[in-house]
CSV table of C-alpha atoms and ligand atoms in Angstrom, one decimal:
chain,number,residue,atom,x,y,z
A,2,UNK,CA,4.4,-22.7,27.7
A,3,UNK,CA,5.9,-20.8,24.7
A,4,UNK,CA,4.1,-21.3,21.5
A,5,UNK,CA,6.3,-22.6,18.7
A,6,UNK,CA,5.8,-22.6,15.0
A,7,UNK,CA,8.0,-22.7,11.8
A,8,UNK,CA,7.5,-19.0,11.0
A,9,UNK,CA,6.5,-16.0,13.1
A,10,UNK,CA,5.2,-13.0,11.3
A,11,UNK,CA,5.2,-9.6,13.1
A,12,UNK,CA,2.5,-7.4,11.7
A,13,UNK,CA,-1.2,-8.0,10.8
A,14,UNK,CA,-1.4,-5.5,7.9
A,15,UNK,CA,-1.6,-6.6,4.3
A,16,UNK,CA,2.1,-7.3,4.0
A,17,UNK,CA,2.2,-9.7,7.0
A,18,UNK,CA,-1.2,-11.4,6.3
A,19,UNK,CA,-0.6,-12.0,2.6
A,20,UNK,CA,2.8,-13.4,3.2
A,21,UNK,CA,1.5,-15.5,6.1
A,22,UNK,CA,-1.4,-16.9,4.0
A,23,UNK,CA,1.1,-17.9,1.2
A,24,UNK,CA,3.6,-19.4,3.7
A,25,UNK,CA,0.9,-21.3,5.5
A,26,UNK,CA,0.6,-23.6,2.5
A,27,UNK,CA,4.1,-24.9,3.3
A,28,UNK,CA,4.7,-24.3,7.1
A,29,UNK,CA,3.1,-23.6,10.5
A,30,UNK,CA,2.7,-19.8,10.7
A,31,UNK,CA,1.8,-17.6,13.6
A,32,UNK,CA,1.0,-13.8,13.1
A,33,UNK,CA,1.4,-11.4,15.9
A,34,UNK,CA,-0.5,-8.1,15.6
A,35,UNK,CA,-0.1,-5.3,18.2
A,36,UNK,CA,-3.6,-3.9,17.8
A,37,UNK,CA,-7.0,-5.3,18.5
A,38,UNK,CA,-7.8,-5.6,14.8
A,39,UNK,CA,-6.0,-6.4,11.6
A,40,UNK,CA,-5.3,-3.6,9.1
A,41,UNK,CA,-5.7,-0.9,11.8
A,42,UNK,CA,-2.8,1.2,10.5
A,43,UNK,CA,-1.7,1.8,6.9
A,44,UNK,CA,-3.6,-1.1,5.3
A,45,UNK,CA,-7.0,0.2,6.6
A,46,UNK,CA,-6.4,3.8,5.6
A,47,UNK,CA,-5.3,3.7,2.0
A,48,UNK,CA,-6.9,5.1,-1.2
A,49,UNK,CA,-7.3,1.5,-2.3
A,50,UNK,CA,-6.4,1.9,-6.0
A,51,UNK,CA,-4.5,-0.3,-8.2
A,52,UNK,CA,-2.9,2.0,-10.9
A,53,UNK,CA,0.4,2.4,-12.6
A,54,UNK,CA,1.1,6.1,-11.9
A,55,UNK,CA,2.6,5.1,-8.6
A,56,UNK,CA,6.3,4.5,-8.1
A,57,UNK,CA,8.6,3.6,-10.9
A,58,UNK,CA,9.4,0.6,-13.2
A,59,UNK,CA,10.0,-1.8,-10.3
A,60,UNK,CA,6.8,-0.8,-8.5
A,61,UNK,CA,4.9,-1.1,-11.8
A,62,UNK,CA,6.3,-4.5,-12.5
A,63,UNK,CA,5.3,-5.7,-9.0
A,64,UNK,CA,1.8,-4.2,-9.6
A,65,UNK,CA,1.5,-5.9,-13.0
A,66,UNK,CA,2.6,-9.2,-11.5
A,67,UNK,CA,-0.1,-8.8,-8.8
A,68,UNK,CA,-3.0,-7.8,-11.1
A,69,UNK,CA,-4.1,-11.3,-12.2
A,70,UNK,CA,-4.6,-12.2,-8.5
A,71,UNK,CA,-7.1,-9.4,-8.0
A,72,UNK,CA,-8.9,-10.2,-11.3
A,73,UNK,CA,-9.0,-13.9,-10.9
A,74,UNK,CA,-8.5,-14.7,-7.3
A,75,UNK,CA,-7.1,-18.2,-6.5
A,76,UNK,CA,-9.1,-20.8,-4.5
A,77,UNK,CA,-10.0,-19.6,-1.1
A,78,UNK,CA,-10.4,-16.0,-2.2
A,79,UNK,CA,-13.1,-16.4,-4.8
A,80,UNK,CA,-16.2,-15.8,-2.6
A,81,UNK,CA,-15.7,-12.1,-2.3
A,82,UNK,CA,-14.6,-9.8,-5.1
A,83,UNK,CA,-11.3,-8.2,-4.1
A,84,UNK,CA,-12.0,-5.1,-6.1
A,85,UNK,CA,-14.0,-3.5,-8.9
A,86,UNK,CA,-13.1,-1.8,-12.2
A,87,UNK,CA,-12.6,2.0,-11.9
A,88,UNK,CA,-11.0,4.0,-14.7
A,89,UNK,CA,-7.9,6.0,-13.9
A,90,UNK,CA,-7.5,9.5,-15.4
A,91,UNK,CA,-4.2,11.4,-15.3
A,92,UNK,CA,-4.9,14.9,-16.3
A,93,UNK,CA,-2.7,17.9,-17.2
A,94,UNK,CA,-3.0,21.6,-18.0
A,95,UNK,CA,-1.3,23.0,-21.1
A,96,UNK,CA,1.9,23.8,-19.1
A,97,UNK,CA,2.0,20.2,-17.8
A,98,UNK,CA,1.8,18.5,-21.1
A,99,UNK,CA,5.5,17.5,-21.3
A,100,UNK,CA,5.2,15.7,-18.0
A,101,UNK,CA,2.1,13.9,-19.2
A,102,UNK,CA,4.0,12.8,-22.4
A,103,UNK,CA,6.8,11.4,-20.3
A,104,UNK,CA,4.4,9.6,-18.0
A,105,UNK,CA,2.5,8.1,-20.9
A,106,UNK,CA,5.8,6.7,-22.3
A,107,UNK,CA,6.6,5.1,-19.0
A,108,UNK,CA,3.1,3.7,-18.3
A,109,UNK,CA,2.5,2.3,-21.8
A,110,UNK,CA,4.7,-0.7,-21.0
A,111,UNK,CA,2.3,-1.7,-18.3
A,112,UNK,CA,-1.2,-0.6,-19.2
A,113,UNK,CA,-3.3,0.0,-22.3
A,114,UNK,CA,-3.7,3.8,-22.3
A,115,UNK,CA,-5.9,6.1,-24.2
A,116,UNK,CA,-4.7,9.6,-25.0
A,117,UNK,CA,-7.5,12.1,-24.3
A,118,UNK,CA,-8.0,15.7,-25.6
A,119,UNK,CA,-9.9,18.3,-23.5
A,120,UNK,CA,-13.2,16.9,-24.6
A,121,UNK,CA,-12.3,13.3,-23.7
A,122,UNK,CA,-11.0,14.5,-20.3
A,123,UNK,CA,-14.3,16.2,-19.5
A,124,UNK,CA,-16.4,13.4,-20.8
A,125,UNK,CA,-14.6,11.0,-18.4
A,126,UNK,CA,-14.5,13.5,-15.5
A,127,UNK,CA,-17.0,16.4,-15.8
A,128,UNK,CA,-15.9,17.8,-12.4
A,129,UNK,CA,-12.5,19.0,-13.7
A,130,UNK,CA,-12.0,22.7,-14.6
A,131,UNK,CA,-11.7,23.5,-18.3
A,132,UNK,CA,-7.9,24.0,-18.1
A,133,UNK,CA,-7.5,20.2,-17.8
A,134,UNK,CA,-6.8,20.0,-21.5
A,135,UNK,CA,-4.9,16.8,-21.7
A,136,UNK,CA,-5.2,13.3,-20.3
A,137,UNK,CA,-4.4,9.7,-20.3
A,138,UNK,CA,-6.9,7.1,-19.3
A,139,UNK,CA,-6.5,3.5,-18.2
A,140,UNK,CA,-10.0,2.1,-18.3
A,141,UNK,CA,-8.8,-1.0,-16.4
A,142,UNK,CA,-7.9,0.5,-13.0
A,143,UNK,CA,-9.1,-1.5,-10.0
A,144,UNK,CA,-10.5,-0.1,-6.8
A,145,UNK,CA,-9.4,-2.7,-4.3
A,146,UNK,CA,-11.4,-3.8,-1.3
A,147,UNK,CA,-8.9,-3.9,1.6
A,148,UNK,CA,-11.3,-5.5,4.0
A,149,UNK,CA,-12.0,-8.4,1.6
A,150,UNK,CA,-8.3,-8.7,0.9
A,151,UNK,CA,-7.3,-8.8,4.6
A,152,UNK,CA,-10.1,-11.1,5.6
A,153,UNK,CA,-9.5,-13.5,2.7
A,154,UNK,CA,-5.8,-13.8,3.6
A,155,UNK,CA,-6.7,-14.4,7.2
A,156,UNK,CA,-9.2,-17.1,6.3
A,157,UNK,CA,-6.7,-18.8,4.1
A,158,UNK,CA,-4.1,-18.7,6.9
A,159,UNK,CA,-6.5,-20.3,9.3
A,160,UNK,CA,-7.7,-22.9,6.9
A,161,UNK,CA,-4.1,-24.0,6.7
A,162,UNK,CA,-3.8,-24.2,10.4
A,163,UNK,CA,-2.0,-20.9,10.9
A,164,UNK,CA,-2.8,-18.6,13.8
A,165,UNK,CA,-3.4,-14.8,14.3
A,166,UNK,CA,-2.9,-13.3,17.8
A,167,UNK,CA,-4.1,-9.8,18.2
A,168,UNK,CA,-3.3,-7.4,21.1
A,169,UNK,CA,0.1,-9.1,20.8
A,170,UNK,CA,2.7,-6.3,20.5
A,171,UNK,CA,6.2,-7.8,20.2
A,172,UNK,CA,8.2,-6.1,23.0
A,173,UNK,CA,11.2,-8.4,23.2
A,174,UNK,CA,12.9,-10.1,20.2
A,175,UNK,CA,15.9,-12.4,20.7
A,176,UNK,CA,17.8,-15.0,18.8
A,177,UNK,CA,18.8,-18.0,20.9
A,178,UNK,CA,19.4,-21.7,20.3
A,179,UNK,CA,18.7,-21.5,16.6
A,180,UNK,CA,15.3,-19.7,17.0
A,181,UNK,CA,13.8,-16.3,17.4
A,182,UNK,CA,12.0,-15.8,20.7
A,183,UNK,CA,9.4,-13.0,20.8
A,184,UNK,CA,7.9,-11.8,24.1
A,185,UNK,CA,4.8,-9.6,23.8
A,186,UNK,CA,3.9,-6.6,26.0
A,187,UNK,CA,1.5,-8.9,28.0
A,188,UNK,CA,4.2,-11.5,28.6
A,189,UNK,CA,3.3,-14.3,26.1
A,190,UNK,CA,6.2,-15.9,24.3
A,191,UNK,CA,6.4,-17.2,20.8
A,192,UNK,CA,9.3,-18.8,19.0
A,193,UNK,CA,10.2,-20.0,15.5
A,194,UNK,CA,13.4,-20.4,13.5
A,195,UNK,CA,12.2,-17.8,11.0
A,196,UNK,CA,10.9,-14.4,11.9
A,197,UNK,CA,9.2,-12.2,9.2
A,198,UNK,CA,9.3,-8.5,10.0
A,199,UNK,CA,6.2,-7.0,8.4
A,200,UNK,CA,5.7,-4.3,11.0
A,201,UNK,CA,5.1,-1.5,8.5
A,202,UNK,CA,6.1,1.9,10.0
A,203,UNK,CA,7.5,0.0,13.0
A,204,UNK,CA,9.7,-2.4,11.1
A,205,UNK,CA,13.0,-0.7,11.9
A,206,UNK,CA,12.0,-0.6,15.6
A,207,UNK,CA,11.3,-4.3,15.6
A,208,UNK,CA,14.7,-4.9,14.0
A,209,UNK,CA,16.4,-2.9,16.7
A,210,UNK,CA,14.6,-4.9,19.4
A,211,UNK,CA,16.3,-8.0,17.9
A,212,UNK,CA,19.7,-6.4,17.5
A,213,UNK,CA,19.3,-6.3,13.7
A,214,UNK,CA,20.6,-3.3,11.7
A,215,UNK,CA,17.7,-1.1,10.7
A,216,UNK,CA,17.2,-0.2,7.0
A,217,UNK,CA,16.6,3.5,7.5
A,218,UNK,CA,12.8,3.4,6.9
A,219,UNK,CA,10.9,6.7,6.8
A,220,UNK,CA,7.2,6.7,7.5
A,221,UNK,CA,5.4,9.6,5.7
A,222,UNK,CA,2.0,10.8,6.6
A,223,UNK,CA,-0.7,11.1,3.9
A,224,UNK,CA,-4.2,12.7,4.4
A,225,UNK,CA,-7.6,12.0,2.9
A,226,UNK,CA,-10.8,14.0,3.3
A,227,UNK,CA,-14.4,13.1,2.2
A,228,UNK,CA,-17.0,15.7,1.2
A,229,UNK,CA,-20.2,16.0,-0.8
A,230,UNK,CA,-20.2,16.0,-4.6
A,231,UNK,CA,-22.2,18.7,-6.4
A,232,UNK,CA,-25.9,17.7,-6.7
A,233,UNK,CA,-26.6,15.6,-9.7
A,234,UNK,CA,-23.0,14.2,-10.0
A,235,UNK,CA,-23.1,10.6,-11.4
A,236,UNK,CA,-20.7,9.3,-8.8
A,237,UNK,CA,-20.6,5.7,-10.1
A,238,UNK,CA,-19.3,6.9,-13.5
A,239,UNK,CA,-16.4,9.0,-12.1
A,240,UNK,CA,-12.8,7.8,-12.4
A,241,UNK,CA,-10.0,8.0,-10.0
A,242,UNK,CA,-8.6,11.3,-11.2
A,243,UNK,CA,-5.0,12.4,-10.5
A,244,UNK,CA,-3.0,15.4,-11.5
A,245,UNK,CA,0.1,14.5,-13.5
A,246,UNK,CA,2.3,15.9,-10.8
A,247,UNK,CA,1.8,14.6,-7.2
A,248,UNK,CA,-0.6,17.4,-6.2
A,249,UNK,CA,-4.1,16.0,-5.9
A,250,UNK,CA,-6.2,12.9,-6.5
A,251,UNK,CA,-9.9,12.3,-5.9
A,252,UNK,CA,-12.5,9.6,-6.6
A,253,UNK,CA,-16.0,8.6,-5.5
A,254,UNK,CA,-16.2,7.2,-2.0
A,255,UNK,CA,-19.4,5.8,-0.5
A,256,UNK,CA,-21.9,8.3,-2.0
A,257,UNK,CA,-19.4,11.2,-1.6
A,258,UNK,CA,-16.0,12.2,-2.9
A,259,UNK,CA,-12.6,11.7,-1.3
A,260,UNK,CA,-9.5,13.7,-2.1
A,261,UNK,CA,-5.8,13.7,-1.0
A,262,UNK,CA,-3.3,16.5,-1.4
A,263,UNK,CA,-0.7,13.7,-1.8
A,264,UNK,CA,1.2,15.0,1.2
A,265,UNK,CA,4.3,13.2,2.4
A,266,UNK,CA,5.1,14.6,5.8
A,267,UNK,CA,7.9,12.7,7.6
A,268,UNK,CA,6.6,11.1,10.8
A,269,UNK,CA,7.6,8.8,13.6
A,270,UNK,CA,5.8,5.4,13.6
A,271,UNK,CA,2.6,6.5,15.3
A,272,UNK,CA,-1.2,6.2,15.0
A,273,UNK,CA,-1.3,8.9,12.3
A,274,UNK,CA,-3.8,11.7,12.7
A,275,UNK,CA,-4.7,14.3,10.0
A,276,UNK,CA,-3.3,17.7,10.4
A,277,UNK,CA,-5.5,20.8,9.8
A,278,UNK,CA,-3.0,22.2,7.3
A,279,UNK,CA,-3.2,19.1,5.0
A,280,UNK,CA,-7.0,18.9,5.4
A,281,UNK,CA,-7.3,22.6,4.3
A,282,UNK,CA,-4.8,21.9,1.5
A,283,UNK,CA,-6.9,19.0,0.2
A,284,UNK,CA,-10.0,21.2,0.0
A,285,UNK,CA,-8.1,24.1,-1.5
A,286,UNK,CA,-6.4,22.0,-4.3
A,287,UNK,CA,-9.8,20.4,-5.0
A,288,UNK,CA,-11.3,23.8,-5.6
A,289,UNK,CA,-8.3,24.9,-7.7
A,290,UNK,CA,-8.5,21.9,-10.0
A,291,UNK,CA,-12.2,21.1,-10.1
A,292,UNK,CA,-15.6,22.9,-10.1
A,293,UNK,CA,-16.4,21.3,-6.7
A,294,UNK,CA,-16.9,23.6,-3.7
A,295,UNK,CA,-15.9,21.8,-0.5
A,296,UNK,CA,-18.5,23.3,1.7
A,297,UNK,CA,-17.9,20.9,4.6
A,298,UNK,CA,-15.4,18.2,5.2
A,299,UNK,CA,-17.4,15.1,6.1
A,300,UNK,CA,-14.6,12.9,7.4
A,301,UNK,CA,-10.8,12.9,7.4
A,302,UNK,CA,-8.1,10.5,8.1
A,303,UNK,CA,-4.3,10.0,7.8
A,304,UNK,CA,-2.1,7.0,7.4
A,305,UNK,CA,1.6,6.3,7.1
A,306,UNK,CA,3.4,5.3,3.8
A,307,UNK,CA,6.7,3.9,4.8
A,308,UNK,CA,9.6,4.1,2.4
A,309,UNK,CA,13.1,2.6,2.2
A,310,UNK,CA,15.9,5.1,1.2
A,311,UNK,CA,15.4,4.2,-2.5
A,312,UNK,CA,11.6,3.9,-2.3
A,313,UNK,CA,11.7,0.3,-3.4
A,314,UNK,CA,10.4,-2.3,-1.0
A,315,UNK,CA,12.6,-4.7,0.9
A,316,UNK,CA,12.1,-8.4,0.8
A,317,UNK,CA,14.8,-10.8,1.9
A,318,UNK,CA,16.8,-12.3,4.7
A,319,UNK,CA,18.8,-9.8,6.8
A,320,UNK,CA,22.5,-10.5,6.0
A,321,UNK,CA,23.4,-9.7,9.6
A,322,UNK,CA,20.9,-11.9,11.4
A,323,UNK,CA,20.1,-15.6,10.7
A,324,UNK,CA,16.4,-16.3,10.0
A,325,UNK,CA,15.4,-12.6,10.1
A,326,UNK,CA,13.3,-11.8,7.0
A,327,UNK,CA,12.5,-8.3,6.0
A,328,UNK,CA,9.2,-7.5,4.4
A,329,UNK,CA,8.9,-3.7,4.6
A,330,UNK,CA,9.0,-0.4,2.8
A,331,UNK,CA,5.8,-0.9,0.7
A,332,UNK,CA,5.4,2.9,0.6
A,333,UNK,CA,2.2,4.0,-1.2
A,334,UNK,CA,1.8,0.7,-3.2
A,335,UNK,CA,1.5,-2.0,-0.5
A,336,UNK,CA,-2.0,-3.2,-1.4
A,337,UNK,CA,-1.6,-3.3,-5.1
A,338,UNK,CA,1.7,-5.2,-4.9
A,339,UNK,CA,0.8,-7.5,-2.0
A,340,UNK,CA,0.2,-10.7,-4.1
A,341,UNK,CA,3.5,-10.5,-5.8
A,342,UNK,CA,5.4,-9.5,-2.6
A,343,UNK,CA,3.8,-12.4,-0.7
A,344,UNK,CA,4.8,-14.9,-3.4
A,345,UNK,CA,8.4,-13.4,-3.4
A,346,UNK,CA,8.6,-13.7,0.4
A,347,UNK,CA,7.4,-17.3,0.3
A,348,UNK,CA,9.7,-18.4,-2.5
A,349,UNK,CA,12.8,-16.8,-0.8
A,350,UNK,CA,11.9,-18.3,2.6
A,351,UNK,CA,11.1,-21.8,1.2
A,352,UNK,CA,14.1,-21.7,-1.2
A,353,UNK,CA,11.8,-22.1,-4.3
A,354,UNK,CA,12.0,-20.7,-7.8
A,355,UNK,CA,11.8,-16.9,-8.2
A,356,UNK,CA,8.2,-16.2,-9.0
A,357,UNK,CA,8.2,-12.7,-10.7
A,358,UNK,CA,9.8,-12.0,-14.0
A,359,UNK,CA,11.1,-8.4,-14.7
A,360,UNK,CA,12.1,-8.0,-11.0
A,361,UNK,CA,15.4,-9.4,-9.7
A,362,UNK,CA,15.9,-10.6,-6.1
A,363,UNK,CA,18.8,-8.2,-5.7
A,364,UNK,CA,16.5,-5.2,-6.4
A,365,UNK,CA,14.5,-6.1,-3.3
A,366,UNK,CA,17.3,-7.3,-1.1
A,367,UNK,CA,17.7,-5.5,2.3
A,368,UNK,CA,21.4,-6.0,1.9
A,369,UNK,CA,21.5,-2.9,-0.4
A,370,UNK,CA,21.0,-0.6,2.6
A,371,UNK,CA,23.3,-2.1,5.1
A,372,UNK,CA,26.6,-0.5,6.1
A,373,UNK,CA,29.6,-2.4,4.9
A,374,UNK,CA,32.3,-2.9,7.6
A,375,UNK,CA,35.0,-0.2,7.2
B,420,LIG,C1,-3.5,7.7,2.6
B,420,LIG,C2,-2.9,6.5,2.0
B,420,LIG,C3,-3.2,6.1,0.7
B,420,LIG,C4,-2.7,4.9,0.1
B,420,LIG,N1,-3.1,4.5,-1.1
B,420,LIG,C5,-2.7,3.3,-1.6
B,420,LIG,C6,-3.2,2.9,-2.9
B,420,LIG,O1,-4.1,3.5,-3.5
B,420,LIG,N2,-2.8,1.6,-3.3
B,420,LIG,C7,-1.9,0.9,-2.6
B,420,LIG,O2,-1.5,-0.2,-3.1
B,420,LIG,N3,-1.4,1.3,-1.4
B,420,LIG,C8,-1.8,2.5,-0.9
B,420,LIG,N4,-1.3,2.9,0.3
B,420,LIG,C9,-0.2,2.2,0.9
B,420,LIG,C10,-0.6,1.0,1.6
B,420,LIG,O3,-1.7,1.3,2.5
B,420,LIG,C11,0.6,0.4,2.4
B,420,LIG,O4,1.7,0.3,1.6
B,420,LIG,C12,0.3,-0.9,3.1
B,420,LIG,O5,-0.9,-0.8,3.8
B,420,LIG,C13,1.4,-1.3,4.0
B,420,LIG,O6,1.1,-2.5,4.6
B,420,LIG,P1,1.9,-3.1,5.9
B,420,LIG,O7,1.2,-4.4,6.2
B,420,LIG,O8,3.3,-3.0,5.6
B,420,LIG,O9,1.6,-2.0,7.0
B,420,LIG,P2,0.5,-1.8,8.1
B,420,LIG,O10,-0.9,-2.0,7.5
B,420,LIG,O11,0.7,-0.6,8.9
B,420,LIG,O12,0.7,-3.1,9.0
B,420,LIG,C14,1.8,-3.2,9.9
B,420,LIG,C15,1.3,-3.8,11.2
B,420,LIG,O13,2.3,-4.1,12.1
B,420,LIG,C16,1.8,-4.0,13.4
B,420,LIG,N5,2.9,-3.8,14.3
B,420,LIG,C17,3.8,-2.8,14.4
B,420,LIG,N6,4.7,-3.1,15.4
B,420,LIG,C18,4.4,-4.3,16.0
B,420,LIG,C19,4.9,-5.1,17.0
B,420,LIG,N7,6.0,-4.7,17.7
B,420,LIG,N8,4.3,-6.3,17.3
B,420,LIG,C20,3.2,-6.7,16.6
B,420,LIG,N9,2.7,-6.0,15.6
B,420,LIG,C21,3.2,-4.8,15.3
B,420,LIG,C22,1.0,-2.7,13.3
B,420,LIG,O14,0.0,-2.6,14.4
B,420,LIG,C23,0.3,-2.9,12.0
B,420,LIG,O15,-1.0,-3.4,12.0
B,420,LIG,C24,-1.8,4.1,0.9
B,420,LIG,C25,-1.5,4.5,2.2
B,420,LIG,C26,-2.0,5.6,2.7
B,420,LIG,C27,-1.7,6.0,4.1
């Protein structure tokens, strides 16, 4: 017997689960996840920060609209904290000062920033080399807990009668008799009039399965390494520290440090694995910018950040396929924008009032990428 619901969501990452939890307040929702566990791909491999140095005005507005959710989670989320305060420090050498000034001007619309001189920079992050002479600090950054976020969304979905099926890779997607019919690799079938495509790096692939025009999504690999901090480092006091350019970030991580060389290597949608070059680059840049010696890489991982052609996310119904809803292209900001994106998806699907000021539906519409007929 095929399983029927009002809405089928493909993808059990943060995008799919947060939208599913929000939609389950209004409809019967079923989530299909290809892997054995939720969050196995990008959502479980991120740097887990909420900060405003990511993306541009639109991404920052979506982040600001999400922030209250993490600080004061709604009912059903309140048992586990979804994150904890961690200051964010953007630092610059003398030759990078102009870039820092420009970033400060952009970010000051979204966060309360403190301008720091060399002394202030080193008080906040004693690991930086003396040439880090300028900085801006946002003392209200949030280190998110992706496990708590994913599990809370899942619990809410289930409380509202929604379902999650793992090991359920959508292999066939077809529109027939006013509904989408999805067949998994193992032969189960699911159907619903509305299908939400939240398949992350695979979202274009899922669209093609259903005969829907892809958006031109590009997954890009990013690498993280962990290693020991110098003896005596007060890890709990360290900020999330980022160069003003996209060169390096690092932060404390489970009794050690983590760092990323902020790589963006184009990739197919795959189970991303770290490459030796980026692992070495992370260690090298850490030694260039800080007094830390990376004697031994303790662990390493890579994940995909998937971008649309304009690096803004896509949320909206496909103009070329009835009932096919895109929720994709969350790039490197999918955790920190997930509450706003989930509310946006639910309001568009349910035909309710637009929930986020400062962002317009057209800015997120997938129609902006689709070829017009000649
Ligand atoms: C190294 C790194 C650092 C990052 N740092 C941050 C950060 O600091 N802050 C932040 O907000 N974001 C960060 N991100 C970005 C964030 O992780 C992503 O934007 C977010 O996880 C995307 O969520 P998603 O649900 O779209 O994708 P995913 O988590 O990848 O979920 C998509 C799911 O769809 C499933 N799927 C695919 N095809 C099918 C199919 N045919 N059938 C069923 N299921 C399918 C996949 O198995 C997968 O579980 C970072 C990412 C990386 C890699």
